[in-house]
Short mmCIF file of C-alpha atoms and ligand atoms in Angstrom, two decimals:
data_model
loop_
_atom_site.label_atom_id
_atom_site.label_comp_id
_atom_site.label_asym_id
_atom_site.label_seq_id
_atom_site.Cartn_x
_atom_site.Cartn_y
_atom_site.Cartn_z
CA MET V 1 32.83 -60.21 -41.94
CA SER V 2 34.51 -56.83 -42.34
CA PRO V 3 36.40 -55.70 -39.23
CA LYS V 4 34.64 -53.23 -36.97
CA LEU V 5 36.27 -49.99 -35.97
CA TRP V 6 37.52 -50.03 -32.41
CA ARG V 7 35.15 -48.25 -30.04
CA LYS V 8 35.91 -47.24 -26.45
CA ALA V 9 33.85 -49.16 -23.91
CA GLY V 10 30.50 -47.61 -23.06
CA PRO V 11 29.32 -46.50 -19.62
CA GLY V 12 29.35 -49.35 -17.11
CA GLU V 13 31.67 -51.50 -19.24
CA PRO V 14 35.27 -52.08 -18.18
CA ASP V 15 37.64 -49.35 -19.33
CA VAL V 16 40.34 -51.78 -20.30
CA GLU V 17 40.15 -55.40 -21.35
CA LEU V 18 42.69 -57.92 -20.07
CA PHE V 19 43.88 -60.79 -22.24
CA THR V 20 46.36 -63.43 -21.14
CA SER V 21 46.07 -65.84 -24.04
CA ARG V 22 47.32 -65.15 -27.54
CA ALA V 23 44.23 -66.76 -29.07
CA ASP V 24 41.78 -64.50 -27.18
CA PHE V 25 43.90 -61.43 -27.78
CA ASP V 26 44.13 -62.26 -31.47
CA ALA V 27 40.36 -62.72 -31.70
CA ALA V 28 39.85 -59.30 -30.09
CA LEU V 29 42.30 -57.68 -32.50
CA ALA V 30 40.52 -59.23 -35.47
CA GLN V 31 37.15 -58.02 -34.19
CA PHE V 32 38.20 -54.49 -33.39
CA ALA V 33 40.50 -53.55 -36.21
CA ALA V 34 41.30 -49.85 -36.41
CA PRO V 35 43.27 -49.64 -39.66
CA GLY V 36 46.26 -47.30 -39.44
CA ARG V 37 45.42 -46.42 -35.83
CA VAL V 38 46.80 -49.27 -33.75
CA ALA V 39 49.41 -48.47 -31.11
CA VAL V 40 51.28 -50.61 -28.63
CA VAL V 41 53.12 -49.67 -25.46
CA MET V 42 55.36 -52.55 -24.38
CA THR V 43 56.11 -52.84 -20.68
CA MET V 44 57.29 -55.28 -18.07
CA GLY V 45 54.54 -54.08 -15.73
CA ALA V 46 55.02 -52.18 -12.46
CA LEU V 47 53.50 -49.27 -14.34
CA HIS V 48 54.28 -45.76 -13.14
CA ASP V 49 53.70 -42.24 -14.45
CA GLY V 50 56.39 -42.75 -17.08
CA HIS V 51 54.40 -45.62 -18.60
CA ALA V 52 51.19 -43.61 -18.22
CA SER V 53 52.70 -40.81 -20.27
CA LEU V 54 53.64 -43.34 -23.00
CA ILE V 55 50.06 -44.63 -23.01
CA ARG V 56 48.70 -41.07 -23.20
CA ALA V 57 51.07 -40.31 -26.08
CA ALA V 58 49.89 -43.47 -27.86
CA ARG V 59 46.26 -42.47 -27.35
CA ALA V 60 46.94 -38.96 -28.63
CA ARG V 61 48.61 -40.41 -31.73
CA VAL V 62 45.82 -42.84 -32.70
CA GLY V 63 42.86 -40.76 -31.51
CA ALA V 64 39.71 -41.81 -29.69
CA LYS V 65 38.82 -44.42 -32.30
CA GLY V 66 42.27 -45.94 -32.43
CA LEU V 67 43.34 -49.01 -30.47
CA VAL V 68 45.95 -48.79 -27.71
CA THR V 69 47.34 -52.06 -26.40
CA VAL V 70 49.64 -52.21 -23.40
CA THR V 71 51.68 -55.39 -23.11
CA VAL V 72 52.78 -56.50 -19.64
CA PHE V 73 55.38 -59.22 -19.83
CA VAL V 74 58.50 -59.76 -17.74
CA ASN V 75 60.74 -61.21 -20.42
CA PRO V 76 63.15 -63.80 -18.98
CA LEU V 77 65.34 -63.61 -22.09
CA GLN V 78 66.61 -60.12 -21.24
CA PHE V 79 67.69 -60.93 -17.67
CA GLY V 80 71.19 -62.29 -17.10
CA ALA V 81 72.25 -64.73 -14.38
CA GLY V 82 72.12 -62.97 -11.01
CA GLU V 83 69.88 -60.15 -12.29
CA ASP V 84 66.56 -59.32 -10.68
CA LEU V 85 64.16 -61.51 -12.73
CA GLU V 86 62.65 -63.13 -9.65
CA ARG V 87 62.40 -59.96 -7.61
CA TYR V 88 61.14 -57.83 -10.52
CA PRO V 89 57.81 -56.38 -9.28
CA ARG V 90 54.62 -58.03 -10.56
CA THR V 91 51.65 -55.73 -9.92
CA LEU V 92 49.03 -56.61 -12.54
CA ASP V 93 45.96 -55.27 -10.67
CA ALA V 94 47.57 -51.88 -10.17
CA ASP V 95 48.87 -51.97 -13.77
CA LEU V 96 45.33 -52.40 -15.08
CA GLU V 97 44.25 -49.30 -13.22
CA VAL V 98 47.15 -47.23 -14.51
CA ALA V 99 46.57 -48.48 -18.06
CA ALA V 100 42.83 -47.75 -17.91
CA ALA V 101 43.30 -44.28 -16.41
CA ALA V 102 45.87 -43.38 -19.08
CA GLY V 103 43.52 -44.40 -21.89
CA ALA V 104 44.53 -47.93 -22.94
CA ASP V 105 41.93 -50.23 -24.49
CA ILE V 106 43.61 -53.58 -23.97
CA VAL V 107 46.19 -55.00 -21.60
CA PHE V 108 47.85 -58.10 -22.99
CA ALA V 109 49.63 -59.88 -20.13
CA PRO V 110 50.55 -63.35 -21.31
CA PRO V 111 52.39 -65.90 -19.16
CA VAL V 112 55.85 -67.00 -20.32
CA GLY V 113 54.47 -70.17 -21.92
CA GLU V 114 52.16 -68.14 -24.18
CA VAL V 115 54.92 -65.91 -25.50
CA TYR V 116 57.52 -68.65 -25.83
CA ALA V 117 54.98 -71.31 -26.75
CA SER V 118 57.60 -73.66 -28.19
CA GLY V 119 60.00 -73.19 -25.27
CA GLU V 120 63.10 -71.01 -25.13
CA PRO V 121 63.64 -69.78 -28.67
CA SER V 122 66.77 -71.19 -30.26
CA VAL V 123 66.57 -68.60 -33.05
CA ARG V 124 66.83 -65.05 -31.66
CA MET V 125 67.36 -61.48 -32.73
CA ALA V 126 70.92 -60.18 -32.51
CA ALA V 127 71.53 -56.51 -31.66
CA GLY V 128 75.09 -56.75 -33.05
CA PRO V 129 77.73 -54.17 -32.11
CA MET V 130 75.07 -51.61 -31.08
CA GLY V 131 74.09 -53.91 -28.25
CA GLU V 132 77.56 -54.71 -27.00
CA GLY V 133 78.69 -51.46 -25.36
CA TYR V 134 77.36 -49.53 -22.35
CA GLU V 135 74.27 -51.41 -21.05
CA GLY V 136 75.25 -54.38 -23.21
CA ALA V 137 78.74 -54.52 -21.69
CA SER V 138 77.46 -55.10 -18.19
CA ARG V 139 74.44 -57.09 -19.36
CA PRO V 140 75.71 -59.44 -22.11
CA GLY V 141 72.89 -60.70 -24.33
CA HIS V 142 70.40 -58.24 -22.80
CA PHE V 143 69.55 -56.47 -26.05
CA ASP V 144 69.29 -59.74 -27.98
CA GLY V 145 66.64 -60.74 -25.43
CA VAL V 146 64.91 -57.35 -25.70
CA LEU V 147 64.84 -57.42 -29.49
CA THR V 148 63.60 -61.01 -29.57
CA VAL V 149 60.60 -60.21 -27.39
CA VAL V 150 59.94 -56.86 -29.08
CA ALA V 151 59.93 -58.59 -32.48
CA LYS V 152 57.53 -61.24 -31.17
CA LEU V 153 55.24 -58.68 -29.54
CA LEU V 154 55.21 -56.58 -32.72
CA HIS V 155 54.06 -59.68 -34.61
CA LEU V 156 51.42 -60.46 -31.99
CA THR V 157 50.06 -56.92 -31.57
CA ARG V 158 50.44 -55.75 -35.21
CA PRO V 159 50.71 -52.02 -34.41
CA ASP V 160 51.16 -49.03 -36.69
CA PHE V 161 53.01 -47.24 -33.85
CA ALA V 162 55.10 -48.68 -31.02
CA PHE V 163 55.97 -46.39 -28.11
CA PHE V 164 59.13 -46.70 -26.00
CA GLY V 165 60.59 -44.43 -23.33
CA GLU V 166 63.64 -42.30 -24.09
CA LYS V 167 64.92 -43.20 -20.63
CA ASP V 168 66.10 -46.52 -22.06
CA ALA V 169 68.07 -44.72 -24.74
CA GLN V 170 70.15 -47.65 -25.96
CA GLN V 171 67.08 -49.89 -26.03
CA LEU V 172 65.20 -47.32 -28.10
CA ALA V 173 68.19 -47.01 -30.45
CA VAL V 174 68.50 -50.76 -31.08
CA ILE V 175 64.74 -51.17 -31.52
CA ARG V 176 64.67 -48.34 -34.07
CA ARG V 177 67.59 -49.98 -35.84
CA MET V 178 65.90 -53.39 -35.89
CA ALA V 179 62.74 -51.87 -37.38
CA LEU V 180 64.82 -50.06 -40.00
CA ASP V 181 67.24 -52.85 -40.87
CA LEU V 182 64.61 -55.59 -40.96
CA ASP V 183 61.73 -53.57 -42.47
CA PHE V 184 59.24 -53.93 -39.65
CA PRO V 185 56.11 -52.09 -40.85
CA VAL V 186 55.80 -49.95 -37.72
CA GLU V 187 56.76 -46.46 -36.64
CA ILE V 188 58.91 -46.57 -33.50
CA VAL V 189 58.08 -43.54 -31.36
CA GLY V 190 60.28 -42.34 -28.48
CA ALA V 191 58.62 -40.50 -25.59
CA PRO V 192 60.38 -38.18 -23.12
CA THR V 193 61.59 -39.34 -19.72
CA VAL V 194 59.27 -38.45 -16.85
CA ARG V 195 61.01 -37.15 -13.71
CA GLU V 196 60.13 -36.55 -10.09
CA ALA V 197 60.06 -32.86 -9.12
CA ASP V 198 63.66 -33.18 -7.86
CA GLY V 199 64.89 -34.65 -11.15
CA LEU V 200 65.00 -38.40 -10.41
CA ALA V 201 63.93 -40.28 -13.53
CA LEU V 202 60.94 -42.54 -12.90
CA SER V 203 61.83 -46.22 -12.93
CA SER V 204 60.22 -49.40 -11.69
CA ARG V 205 63.47 -50.02 -9.81
CA ASN V 206 63.21 -46.78 -7.75
CA ARG V 207 61.00 -48.67 -5.29
CA TYR V 208 64.07 -50.63 -4.15
CA LEU V 209 65.86 -47.45 -2.97
CA SER V 210 66.05 -46.58 0.72
CA ALA V 211 65.82 -42.85 1.57
CA PRO V 212 69.64 -42.37 1.72
CA GLU V 213 70.05 -44.39 -1.50
CA ARG V 214 67.44 -42.27 -3.22
CA SER V 215 69.33 -39.15 -2.21
CA THR V 216 72.54 -40.55 -3.75
CA ALA V 217 70.60 -41.66 -6.83
CA LEU V 218 69.62 -38.04 -7.44
CA THR V 219 73.20 -37.30 -8.47
CA LEU V 220 72.61 -39.16 -11.73
CA SER V 221 70.21 -36.54 -13.06
CA ARG V 222 72.21 -33.73 -11.43
CA ALA V 223 75.34 -34.86 -13.28
CA LEU V 224 73.46 -35.00 -16.57
CA PHE V 225 72.01 -31.53 -16.07
CA ALA V 226 75.46 -30.22 -15.09
CA GLY V 227 76.89 -31.63 -18.32
CA ARG V 228 74.10 -30.14 -20.40
CA ASP V 229 74.44 -26.74 -18.76
CA ALA V 230 78.24 -26.68 -19.04
CA GLY V 231 77.90 -27.40 -22.75
CA ARG V 232 75.57 -24.47 -23.04
CA GLN V 233 77.91 -22.14 -21.15
CA ALA V 234 80.71 -23.13 -23.49
CA ALA V 235 78.65 -21.78 -26.35
CA PRO V 236 76.61 -18.85 -25.11
CA GLU V 237 75.61 -17.95 -28.62
CA HIS V 238 73.72 -21.28 -28.78
CA SER V 239 72.07 -21.04 -25.42
CA GLY V 240 68.70 -22.60 -24.98
CA PRO V 241 65.91 -24.56 -26.54
CA GLU V 242 64.48 -21.43 -28.08
CA ASN V 243 67.40 -21.40 -30.51
CA PRO V 244 65.95 -22.24 -33.94
CA GLY V 245 68.91 -24.51 -34.75
CA SER V 246 67.71 -27.18 -32.32
CA PRO V 247 65.01 -29.53 -33.65
CA GLY V 248 62.37 -30.50 -31.13
CA GLY V 249 63.64 -27.90 -28.67
CA LEU V 250 66.61 -30.03 -27.58
CA PRO V 251 69.17 -28.13 -25.47
CA LEU V 252 71.73 -26.75 -27.91
CA VAL V 253 75.33 -27.32 -26.83
CA ALA V 254 78.71 -26.89 -28.45
CA SER V 255 81.51 -28.71 -26.67
CA PRO V 256 81.51 -32.48 -26.00
CA GLU V 257 84.56 -31.92 -23.81
CA ALA V 258 82.75 -29.41 -21.55
CA VAL V 259 79.69 -31.67 -21.31
CA ARG V 260 81.71 -34.75 -20.33
CA THR V 261 83.95 -32.89 -17.85
CA ALA V 262 81.11 -31.29 -15.92
CA ALA V 263 79.06 -34.48 -15.73
CA ARG V 264 82.12 -36.50 -14.70
CA ALA V 265 82.96 -34.02 -11.89
CA ALA V 266 79.46 -34.33 -10.41
CA LEU V 267 79.67 -38.14 -10.54
CA ASP V 268 83.13 -38.17 -8.94
CA GLU V 269 81.73 -36.17 -6.02
CA ALA V 270 78.88 -38.65 -5.67
CA ALA V 271 81.37 -41.52 -5.25
CA ALA V 272 82.20 -40.04 -1.82
CA LEU V 273 78.58 -39.93 -0.64
CA GLU V 274 77.13 -42.33 1.90
CA PRO V 275 75.92 -44.63 0.42
CA PRO V 276 78.22 -44.04 -2.56
CA LEU V 277 77.36 -43.95 -6.23
CA ALA V 278 79.24 -46.73 -8.05
CA LEU V 279 79.56 -45.46 -11.61
CA ASP V 280 79.33 -47.99 -14.42
CA TYR V 281 79.66 -45.59 -17.36
CA LEU V 282 79.18 -42.03 -18.51
CA ALA V 283 78.81 -41.77 -22.27
CA LEU V 284 78.09 -39.11 -24.85
CA VAL V 285 76.80 -40.99 -27.86
CA ASP V 286 75.28 -40.54 -31.27
CA PRO V 287 71.88 -42.26 -30.91
CA SER V 288 71.85 -43.57 -34.49
CA GLY V 289 74.62 -46.09 -33.80
CA PHE V 290 75.15 -45.66 -30.05
CA THR V 291 78.84 -44.86 -30.44
CA GLU V 292 80.80 -42.12 -28.65
CA VAL V 293 80.60 -38.77 -30.46
CA ALA V 294 83.69 -37.12 -31.91
CA ASP V 295 84.79 -33.64 -30.81
CA ASP V 296 83.40 -32.12 -34.00
CA HIS V 297 80.04 -33.92 -33.71
CA THR V 298 76.98 -32.03 -34.92
CA GLY V 299 73.36 -33.04 -34.48
CA GLU V 300 71.68 -35.13 -31.80
CA ALA V 301 73.59 -36.76 -28.96
CA VAL V 302 72.63 -38.59 -25.79
CA LEU V 303 74.49 -38.03 -22.54
CA ALA V 304 73.89 -41.30 -20.71
CA VAL V 305 74.87 -42.61 -17.30
CA ALA V 306 74.56 -45.90 -15.46
CA ALA V 307 75.46 -46.53 -11.83
CA LYS V 308 74.68 -48.73 -8.88
CA VAL V 309 73.40 -47.37 -5.61
CA GLY V 310 73.40 -50.15 -3.05
CA THR V 311 72.25 -53.17 -5.04
CA THR V 312 70.05 -51.17 -7.42
CA ARG V 313 71.32 -50.39 -10.91
CA LEU V 314 69.97 -47.15 -12.35
CA ILE V 315 70.25 -45.51 -15.76
CA ASP V 316 69.38 -42.05 -17.00
CA ASN V 317 70.15 -39.76 -19.93
CA VAL V 318 69.48 -36.39 -21.49
CA ARG V 319 69.20 -35.62 -25.19
CA LEU V 320 71.29 -32.76 -26.54
CA TRP V 321 71.85 -31.10 -29.87
CA PHE V 322 75.32 -30.09 -30.99
CA GLY V 323 75.06 -27.02 -33.17
CA ALA V 324 77.57 -26.27 -35.90
CA ALA V 325 80.36 -24.06 -34.54
O1 LIG P 401 61.58 -51.45 -21.48
C1 LIG P 401 61.01 -52.50 -21.12
O2 LIG P 401 60.17 -52.49 -20.25
C2 LIG P 401 61.37 -53.83 -21.79
O3 LIG P 401 62.71 -53.89 -22.10
C3 LIG P 401 60.51 -54.13 -23.04
C4 LIG P 401 60.72 -53.14 -24.14
C5 LIG P 401 59.04 -54.13 -22.65
C6 LIG P 401 60.86 -55.51 -23.58
O4 LIG P 401 60.69 -56.50 -22.63
#
């Protein structure tokens, strides 16, 4: 039987179909093939507007007749000892609503035993040096766990496009690299970070913040914006996204030194707040290898920050473009 094209559910039918078993999900995929127009958005659930914007981007990319799968799976392999695996929010009913409203066709939410059907995998992906610094330094093995589950979910969902948030910049970089280095037949698409009106990047972990902690957490984005704007001031001739030298409208900056100094100053001030911001790292990296940029760097860079507020660890970043002097 030749595969049917995927069709959106008709009136009265559910907007999104939930599968928890690989066999049922696989049968649905086989039935509703949409050649060249299959997208996946991988998540650990607790869906918020940031995930919704990824799902909308996936829908826009594959069109109304394409297939958009959202995976919801809290992957134990990427949590270290003492991390928040147990307390990570599980909100499947609400996730289904968000996924449906944003235009997903399928939610695939398998239990651990379905994904790791033969137990904890003894053969895993290795992120290598790209996964050892920054997030990887405070979370050893984290990116190996991420890549292992992403590789598995790519095999299970067989997408043409896989969407990931730019907020997890190092994760996006290692996933891109895995797809490139190991010839995964998929286009990895990064989608912009979604922010609250005051600048706080949306994150499933924001729900752990008390009001005073949230106020301290705001200094993450403020520091990043300060760095970006200081870089711009250092090069007024390259000021602004309207400058044709900046692909994708990225803020065009000139001086890594000015960017780092301004961001660092804002973070230092935040260390004196109550509750304080406990900085883990501030980094200005080349996203292709996730290594610190040199002073004469040209092209894309990511200004990234990680810090703890209370017991909650938060990350954020902005993308920049260093124009030739
Ligand atoms: O970004 C996440 O939510 C997770 O790291 C991912 C990519 C779904 C893998 O578990």
